Short mmCIF file of C-alpha atoms in Angstrom, two decimals:
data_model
loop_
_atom_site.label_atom_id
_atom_site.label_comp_id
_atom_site.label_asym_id
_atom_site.label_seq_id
_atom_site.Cartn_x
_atom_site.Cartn_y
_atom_site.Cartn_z
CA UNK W 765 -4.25 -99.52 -216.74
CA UNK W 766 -1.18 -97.77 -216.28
CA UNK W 767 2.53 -100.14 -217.03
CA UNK W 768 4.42 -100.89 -213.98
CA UNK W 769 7.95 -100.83 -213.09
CA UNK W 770 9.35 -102.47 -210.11
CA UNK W 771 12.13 -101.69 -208.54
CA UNK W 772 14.37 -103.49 -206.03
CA UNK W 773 16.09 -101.67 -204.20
CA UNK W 774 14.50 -98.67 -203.59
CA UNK W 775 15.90 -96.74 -200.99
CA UNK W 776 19.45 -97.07 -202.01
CA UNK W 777 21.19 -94.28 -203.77
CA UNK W 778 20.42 -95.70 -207.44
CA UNK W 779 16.78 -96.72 -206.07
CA UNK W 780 15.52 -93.68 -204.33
CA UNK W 781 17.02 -91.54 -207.70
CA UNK W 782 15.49 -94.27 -210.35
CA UNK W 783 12.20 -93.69 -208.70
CA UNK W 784 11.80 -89.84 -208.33
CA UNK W 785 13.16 -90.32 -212.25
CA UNK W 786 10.01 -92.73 -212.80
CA UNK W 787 7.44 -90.83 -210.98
CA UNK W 788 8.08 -88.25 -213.55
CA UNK W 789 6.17 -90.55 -215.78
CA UNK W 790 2.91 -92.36 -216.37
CA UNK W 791 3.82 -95.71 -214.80
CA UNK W 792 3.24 -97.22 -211.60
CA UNK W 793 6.43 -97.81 -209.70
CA UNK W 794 6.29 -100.46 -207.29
CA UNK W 795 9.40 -99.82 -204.87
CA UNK W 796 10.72 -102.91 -202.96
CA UNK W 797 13.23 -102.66 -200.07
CA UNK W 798 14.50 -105.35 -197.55
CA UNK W 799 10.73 -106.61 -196.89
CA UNK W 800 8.43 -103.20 -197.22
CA UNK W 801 6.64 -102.85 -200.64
CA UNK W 802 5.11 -99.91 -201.84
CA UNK W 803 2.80 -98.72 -204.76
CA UNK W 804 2.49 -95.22 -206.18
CA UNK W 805 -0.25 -95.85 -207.68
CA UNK W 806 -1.72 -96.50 -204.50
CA UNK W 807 -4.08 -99.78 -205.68
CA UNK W 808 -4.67 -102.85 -203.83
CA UNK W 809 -2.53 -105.15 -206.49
CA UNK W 810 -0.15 -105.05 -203.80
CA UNK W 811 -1.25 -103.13 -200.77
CA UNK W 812 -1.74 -106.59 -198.71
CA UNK W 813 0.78 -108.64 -200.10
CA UNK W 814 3.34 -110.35 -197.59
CA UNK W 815 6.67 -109.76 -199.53
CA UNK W 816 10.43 -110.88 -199.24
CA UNK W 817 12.50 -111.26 -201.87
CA UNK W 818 14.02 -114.14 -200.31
CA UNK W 819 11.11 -116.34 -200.40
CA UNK W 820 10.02 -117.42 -204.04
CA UNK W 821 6.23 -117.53 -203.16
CA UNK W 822 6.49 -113.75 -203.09
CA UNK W 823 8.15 -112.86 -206.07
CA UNK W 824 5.94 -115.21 -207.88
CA UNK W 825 2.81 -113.89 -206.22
CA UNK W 826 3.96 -110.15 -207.36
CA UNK W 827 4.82 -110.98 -210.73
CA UNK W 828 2.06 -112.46 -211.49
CA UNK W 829 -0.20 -109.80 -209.83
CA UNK W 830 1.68 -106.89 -211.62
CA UNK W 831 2.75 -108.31 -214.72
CA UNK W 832 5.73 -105.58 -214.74
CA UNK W 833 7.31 -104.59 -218.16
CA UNK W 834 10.84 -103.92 -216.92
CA UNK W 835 11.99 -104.80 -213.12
CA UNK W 836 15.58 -103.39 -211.91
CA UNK W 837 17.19 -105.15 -209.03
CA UNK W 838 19.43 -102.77 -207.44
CA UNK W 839 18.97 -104.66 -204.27
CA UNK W 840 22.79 -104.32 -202.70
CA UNK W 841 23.77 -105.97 -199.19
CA UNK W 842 26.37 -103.39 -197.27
CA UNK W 843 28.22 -104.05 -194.39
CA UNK W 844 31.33 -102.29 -192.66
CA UNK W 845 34.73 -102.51 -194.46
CA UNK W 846 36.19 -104.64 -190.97
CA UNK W 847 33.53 -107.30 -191.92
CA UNK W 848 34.11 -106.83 -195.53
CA UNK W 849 37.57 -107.62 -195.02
CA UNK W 850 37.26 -110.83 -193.37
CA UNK W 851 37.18 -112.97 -195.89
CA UNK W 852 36.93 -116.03 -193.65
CA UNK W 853 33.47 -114.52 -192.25
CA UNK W 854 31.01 -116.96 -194.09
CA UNK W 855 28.42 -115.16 -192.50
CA UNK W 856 29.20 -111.50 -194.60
CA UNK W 857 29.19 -113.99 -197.58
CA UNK W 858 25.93 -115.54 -196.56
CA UNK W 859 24.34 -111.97 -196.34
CA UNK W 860 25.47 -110.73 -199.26
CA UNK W 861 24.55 -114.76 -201.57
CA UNK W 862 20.51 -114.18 -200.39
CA UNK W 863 20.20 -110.49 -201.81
CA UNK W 864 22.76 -110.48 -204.63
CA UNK W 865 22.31 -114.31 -205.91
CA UNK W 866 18.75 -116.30 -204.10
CA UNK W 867 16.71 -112.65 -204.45
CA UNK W 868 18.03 -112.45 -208.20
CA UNK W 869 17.00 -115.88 -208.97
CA UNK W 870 13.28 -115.46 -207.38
CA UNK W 871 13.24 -113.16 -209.93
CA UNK W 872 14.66 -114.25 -212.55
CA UNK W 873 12.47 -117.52 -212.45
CA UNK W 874 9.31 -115.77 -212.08
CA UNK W 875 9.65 -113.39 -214.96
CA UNK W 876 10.78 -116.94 -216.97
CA UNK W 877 7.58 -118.77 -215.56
CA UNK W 878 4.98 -115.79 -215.36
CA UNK W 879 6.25 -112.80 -217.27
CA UNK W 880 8.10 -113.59 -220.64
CA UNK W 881 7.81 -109.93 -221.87
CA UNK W 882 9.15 -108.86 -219.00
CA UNK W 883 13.21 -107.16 -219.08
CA UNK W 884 15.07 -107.14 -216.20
CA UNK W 885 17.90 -104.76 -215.35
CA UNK W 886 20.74 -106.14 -212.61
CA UNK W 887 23.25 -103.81 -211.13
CA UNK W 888 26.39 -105.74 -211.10
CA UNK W 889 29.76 -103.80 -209.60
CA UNK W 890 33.09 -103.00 -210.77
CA UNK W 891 34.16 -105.64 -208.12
CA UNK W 892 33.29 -108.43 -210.09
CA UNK W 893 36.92 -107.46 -211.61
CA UNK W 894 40.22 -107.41 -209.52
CA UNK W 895 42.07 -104.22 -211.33
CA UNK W 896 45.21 -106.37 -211.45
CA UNK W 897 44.51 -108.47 -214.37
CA UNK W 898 43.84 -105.42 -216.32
CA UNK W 899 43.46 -101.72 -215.43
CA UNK W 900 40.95 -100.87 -217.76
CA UNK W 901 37.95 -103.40 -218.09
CA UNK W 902 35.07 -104.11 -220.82
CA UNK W 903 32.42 -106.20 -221.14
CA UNK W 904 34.56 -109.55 -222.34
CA UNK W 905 37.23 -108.93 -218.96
CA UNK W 906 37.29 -112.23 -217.18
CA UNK W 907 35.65 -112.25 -214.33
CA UNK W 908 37.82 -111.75 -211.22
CA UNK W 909 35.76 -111.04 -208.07
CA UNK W 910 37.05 -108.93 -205.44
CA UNK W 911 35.80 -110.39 -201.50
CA UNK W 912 32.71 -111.79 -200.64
CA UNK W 913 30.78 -109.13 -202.10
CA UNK W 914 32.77 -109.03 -205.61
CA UNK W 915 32.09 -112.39 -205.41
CA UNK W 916 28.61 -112.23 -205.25
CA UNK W 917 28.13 -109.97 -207.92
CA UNK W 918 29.45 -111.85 -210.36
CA UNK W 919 27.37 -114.91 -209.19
CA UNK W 920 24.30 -112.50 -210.41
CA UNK W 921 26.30 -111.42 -213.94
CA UNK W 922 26.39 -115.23 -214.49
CA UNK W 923 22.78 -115.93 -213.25
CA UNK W 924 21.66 -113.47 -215.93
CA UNK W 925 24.06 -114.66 -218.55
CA UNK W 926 22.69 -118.71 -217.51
CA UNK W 927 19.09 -117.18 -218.03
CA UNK W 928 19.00 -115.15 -221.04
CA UNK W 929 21.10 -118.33 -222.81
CA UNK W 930 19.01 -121.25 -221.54
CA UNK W 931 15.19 -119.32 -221.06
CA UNK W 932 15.40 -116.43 -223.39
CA UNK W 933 14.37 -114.05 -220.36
CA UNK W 934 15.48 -110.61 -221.72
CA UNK W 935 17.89 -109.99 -218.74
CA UNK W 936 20.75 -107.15 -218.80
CA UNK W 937 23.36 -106.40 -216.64
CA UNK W 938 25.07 -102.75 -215.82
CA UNK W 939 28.58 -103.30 -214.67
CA UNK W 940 28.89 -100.09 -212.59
CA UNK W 941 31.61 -98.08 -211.45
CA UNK W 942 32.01 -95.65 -208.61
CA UNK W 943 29.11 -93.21 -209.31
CA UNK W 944 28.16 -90.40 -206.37
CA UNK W 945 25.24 -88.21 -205.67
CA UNK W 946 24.04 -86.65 -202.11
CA UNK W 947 22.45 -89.77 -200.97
CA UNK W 948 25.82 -91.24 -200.11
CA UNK W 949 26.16 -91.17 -196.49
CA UNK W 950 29.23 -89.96 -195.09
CA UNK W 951 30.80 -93.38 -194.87
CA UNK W 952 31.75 -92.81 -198.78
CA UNK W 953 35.03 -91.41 -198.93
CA UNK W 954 33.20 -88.31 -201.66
CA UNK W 955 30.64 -86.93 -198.93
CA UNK W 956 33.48 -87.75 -196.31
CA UNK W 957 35.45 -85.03 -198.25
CA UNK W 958 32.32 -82.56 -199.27
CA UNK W 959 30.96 -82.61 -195.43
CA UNK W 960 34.44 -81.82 -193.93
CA UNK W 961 35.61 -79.52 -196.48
CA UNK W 962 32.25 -77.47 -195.14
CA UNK W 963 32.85 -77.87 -191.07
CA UNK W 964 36.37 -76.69 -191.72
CA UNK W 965 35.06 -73.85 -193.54
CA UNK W 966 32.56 -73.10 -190.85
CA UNK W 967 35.37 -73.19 -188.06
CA UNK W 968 33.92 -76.73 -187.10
CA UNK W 969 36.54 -79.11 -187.72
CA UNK W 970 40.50 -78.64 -188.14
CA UNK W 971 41.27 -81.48 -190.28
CA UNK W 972 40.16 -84.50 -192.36
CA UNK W 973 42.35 -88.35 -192.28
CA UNK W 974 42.20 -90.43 -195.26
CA UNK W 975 43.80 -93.63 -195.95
CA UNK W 976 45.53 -93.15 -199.68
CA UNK W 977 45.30 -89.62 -201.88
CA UNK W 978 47.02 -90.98 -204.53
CA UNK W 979 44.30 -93.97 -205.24
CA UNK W 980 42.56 -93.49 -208.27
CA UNK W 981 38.98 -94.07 -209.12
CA UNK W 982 36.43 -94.32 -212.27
CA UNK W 983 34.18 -91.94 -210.85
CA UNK W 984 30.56 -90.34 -212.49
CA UNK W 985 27.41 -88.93 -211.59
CA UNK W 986 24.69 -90.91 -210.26
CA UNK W 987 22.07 -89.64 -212.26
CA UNK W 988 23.83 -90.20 -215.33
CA UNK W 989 24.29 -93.55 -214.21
CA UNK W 990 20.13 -93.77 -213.73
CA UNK W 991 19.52 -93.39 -217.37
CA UNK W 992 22.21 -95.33 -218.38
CA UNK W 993 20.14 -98.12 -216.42
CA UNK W 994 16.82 -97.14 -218.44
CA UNK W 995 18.59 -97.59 -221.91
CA UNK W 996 19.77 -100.67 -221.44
CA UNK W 997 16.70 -101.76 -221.47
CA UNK W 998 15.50 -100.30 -224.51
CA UNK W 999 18.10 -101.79 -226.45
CA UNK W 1000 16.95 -104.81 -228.67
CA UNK W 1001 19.04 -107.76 -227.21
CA UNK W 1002 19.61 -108.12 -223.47
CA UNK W 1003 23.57 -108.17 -222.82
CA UNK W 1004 26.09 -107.15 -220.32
CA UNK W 1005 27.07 -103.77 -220.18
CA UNK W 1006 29.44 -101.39 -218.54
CA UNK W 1007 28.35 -98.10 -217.01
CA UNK W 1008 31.74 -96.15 -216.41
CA UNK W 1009 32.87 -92.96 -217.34
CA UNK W 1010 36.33 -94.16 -219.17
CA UNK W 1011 38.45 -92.42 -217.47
CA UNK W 1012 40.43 -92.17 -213.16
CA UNK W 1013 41.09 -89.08 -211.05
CA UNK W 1014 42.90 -89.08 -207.95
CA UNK W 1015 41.40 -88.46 -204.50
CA UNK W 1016 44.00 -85.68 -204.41
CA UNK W 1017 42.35 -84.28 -207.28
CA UNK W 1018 38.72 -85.01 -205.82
CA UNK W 1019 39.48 -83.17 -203.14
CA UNK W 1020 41.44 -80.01 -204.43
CA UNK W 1021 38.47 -79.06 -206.26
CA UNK W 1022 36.43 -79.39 -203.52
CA UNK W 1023 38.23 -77.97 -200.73
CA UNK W 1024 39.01 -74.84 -203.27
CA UNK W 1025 34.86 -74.80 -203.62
CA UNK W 1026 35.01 -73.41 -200.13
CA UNK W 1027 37.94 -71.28 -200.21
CA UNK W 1028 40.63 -73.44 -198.91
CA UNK W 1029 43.88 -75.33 -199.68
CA UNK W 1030 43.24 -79.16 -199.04
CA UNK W 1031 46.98 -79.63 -198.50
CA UNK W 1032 46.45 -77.73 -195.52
CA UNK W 1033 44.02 -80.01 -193.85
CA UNK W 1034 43.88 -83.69 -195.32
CA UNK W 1035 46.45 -86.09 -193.56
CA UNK W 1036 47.13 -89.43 -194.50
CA UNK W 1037 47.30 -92.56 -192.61
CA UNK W 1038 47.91 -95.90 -194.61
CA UNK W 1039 46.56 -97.92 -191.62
CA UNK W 1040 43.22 -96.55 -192.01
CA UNK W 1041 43.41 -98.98 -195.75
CA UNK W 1042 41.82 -102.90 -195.33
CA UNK W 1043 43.31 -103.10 -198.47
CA UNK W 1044 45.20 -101.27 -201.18
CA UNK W 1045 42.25 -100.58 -203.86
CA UNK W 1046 43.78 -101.30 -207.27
CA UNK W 1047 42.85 -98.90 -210.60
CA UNK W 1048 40.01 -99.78 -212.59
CA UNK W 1049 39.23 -98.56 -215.13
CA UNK W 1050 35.80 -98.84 -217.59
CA UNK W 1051 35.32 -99.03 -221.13
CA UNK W 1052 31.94 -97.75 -222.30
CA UNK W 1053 32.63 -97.92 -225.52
CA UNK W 1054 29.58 -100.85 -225.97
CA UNK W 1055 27.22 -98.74 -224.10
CA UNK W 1056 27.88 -95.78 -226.11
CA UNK W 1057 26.87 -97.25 -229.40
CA UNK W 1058 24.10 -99.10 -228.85
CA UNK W 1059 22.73 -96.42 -226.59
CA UNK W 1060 23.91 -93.12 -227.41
CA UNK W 1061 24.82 -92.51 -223.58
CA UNK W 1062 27.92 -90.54 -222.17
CA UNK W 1063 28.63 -88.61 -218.76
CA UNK W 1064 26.79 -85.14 -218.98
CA UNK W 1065 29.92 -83.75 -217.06
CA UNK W 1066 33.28 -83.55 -217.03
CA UNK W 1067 35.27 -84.47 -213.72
CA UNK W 1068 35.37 -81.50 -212.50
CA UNK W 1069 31.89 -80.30 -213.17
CA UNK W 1070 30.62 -83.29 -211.81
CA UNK W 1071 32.30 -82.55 -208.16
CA UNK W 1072 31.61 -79.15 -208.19
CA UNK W 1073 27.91 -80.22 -208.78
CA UNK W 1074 27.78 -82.68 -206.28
CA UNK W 1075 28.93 -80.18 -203.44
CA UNK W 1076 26.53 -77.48 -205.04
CA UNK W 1077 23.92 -80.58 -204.50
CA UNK W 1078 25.32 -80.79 -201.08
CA UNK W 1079 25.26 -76.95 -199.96
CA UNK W 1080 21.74 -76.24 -201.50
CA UNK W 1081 20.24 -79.72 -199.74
CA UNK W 1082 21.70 -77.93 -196.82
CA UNK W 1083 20.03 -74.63 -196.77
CA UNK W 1084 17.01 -75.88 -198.29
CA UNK W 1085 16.72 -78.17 -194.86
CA UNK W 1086 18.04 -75.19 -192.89
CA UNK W 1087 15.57 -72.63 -194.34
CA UNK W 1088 12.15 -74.76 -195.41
CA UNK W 1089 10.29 -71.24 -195.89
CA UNK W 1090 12.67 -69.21 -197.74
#
């Protein structure tokens, strides 16, 4: 019988690229999002099992069907920045507490109570630090959530902490950072740039509006990111551990490179309006340095080659849509 992986989260960016990095394999990835489950292996373990990760009778019922050897919650609540910054709407707060915090601990308990052998992988966010403290960040930075969502996070980071401490339940965390891919939709402020960069090369659009050019972020690869996710949890112990790529680049420098990918001058086009910000996003900064020595893992490219392959990623998605039947 084939080992099987669960992931929560699936159809999110980090999901939908951990699984197609799974399937490679010889294990059976069950994929979990909002209340669908799916099996790739196709068997009945799970094919007629009522599932939210909500509701601890699930989780229990699937862990104890499955018996997984690692589980990654990715699971990540979004909602738009004007709710986001409303900090005095308890009900953003309340959205994000029963994916990032009540789904965690279904989990977390049932691998405890059902699963022992079982690691578990959470996906904790750079927010779970304010960038004011300190610019750059490791794995011993106080915790300083940022908003309901920061907040959240670190709820999980000290969930995992509680349980690996008090239950032995081998439970690691990746602190991530800003890390891109085509999935993104064009709400991220990377596509945003890639997908108008294009229509202004194609005569479609005249101009782009962004809030800050000067803000600088820790940004890297998503598919790096993916394996950094899968050797965590090779490593021995279970501990926290950031997933960064060390280092900040403007979004003035994010998008000269890729407005010059398409022949043009983004000087030309981007304007800037401040009142487009909810709020002025401090530096942070990660330091890998733990990952990289217990794991061996570093960024496969540089800045630069890492936008230039992410609007190669972009253009060849495109034609490859445009022209199934080359």
């Amino acid at each position: 019988m084939k080992e099987s992986i669960i992931i929560v989260g699936s159809k999110g960016q980090d999901g939908s690229l951990l699984r197609d990095h799974l399937l490679a394999s010889q294990l059976n990835v069950i994929s979990i999002s909002r209340k669908e489950i799916s099996e790739s292996a196709c068997s009945a373990s799970v094919k007629n099992l009522c599932f939210d990760i909500g509701e601890a009778s699930s989780v229990n019922d699937l862990i104890i069907k499955v018996q997984p050897r690692e589980v990654y919650f990715l699971a990540a609540h979004h909602v738009s920045a004007q709710e986001a910054a409303d900090d005095s709407n308890l009900e953003v707060y309340n959205q994000y507490h029963q994916v990032h915090v009540a789904g965690l601990v279904n989990f977390l308990n049932a691998i405890r109570r059902h699963a022992p052998a079982c690691r578990l992988f959470y996906a904790a966010s750079s927010l779970i630090y304010d960038g004011i403290t300190s610019v750059y960040q490791d794995e011993d930075t106080p915790l300083t959530p940022v908003g309901f969502y920061g907040l959240s996070k670190a709820q999980g980071v000290m969930l995992c902490r509680e349980f690996r401490k008090s239950y032995g339940v081998f439970a690691s965390v990746g602190i991530l950072y800003t890390h891109e891919s085509i999935l993104r939709s064009e709400k991220f402020l990377s596509m945003k740039l890639i997908m108008a960069a294009k229509r202004i090369s194609e005569g479609l659009k005249t101009e782009l509006i962004v809030g800050d050019l000067s803000a600088e972020v820790d940004w890297g690869y998503a598919p790096d990111f993916i394996k950094a996710f899968r050797l965590i949890l090779s490593v021995k112990e279970p501990g926290d551990f950031i997933v960064a790529t060390g280092e900040s680049h403007t979004v003035a420098e994010f998008a000269d490179i890729v407005f010059e990918r398409f022949g043009l001058n983004y000087k030309e086009y981007i304007r800037e309006n401040p009142e487009l910000l909810q709020r002025r996003v401090p530096k942070r900064i990660g330091r890998n340095e733990k990952l990289r020595i217990h794991t061996g893992w570093a960024p496969s490219l540089s800045f630069r080659s890492f936008v230039l392959q992410l609007v190669d990623d972009y253009v060849n998605m495109r034609h490859s849509h445009s022209n199934p039947n080359p």
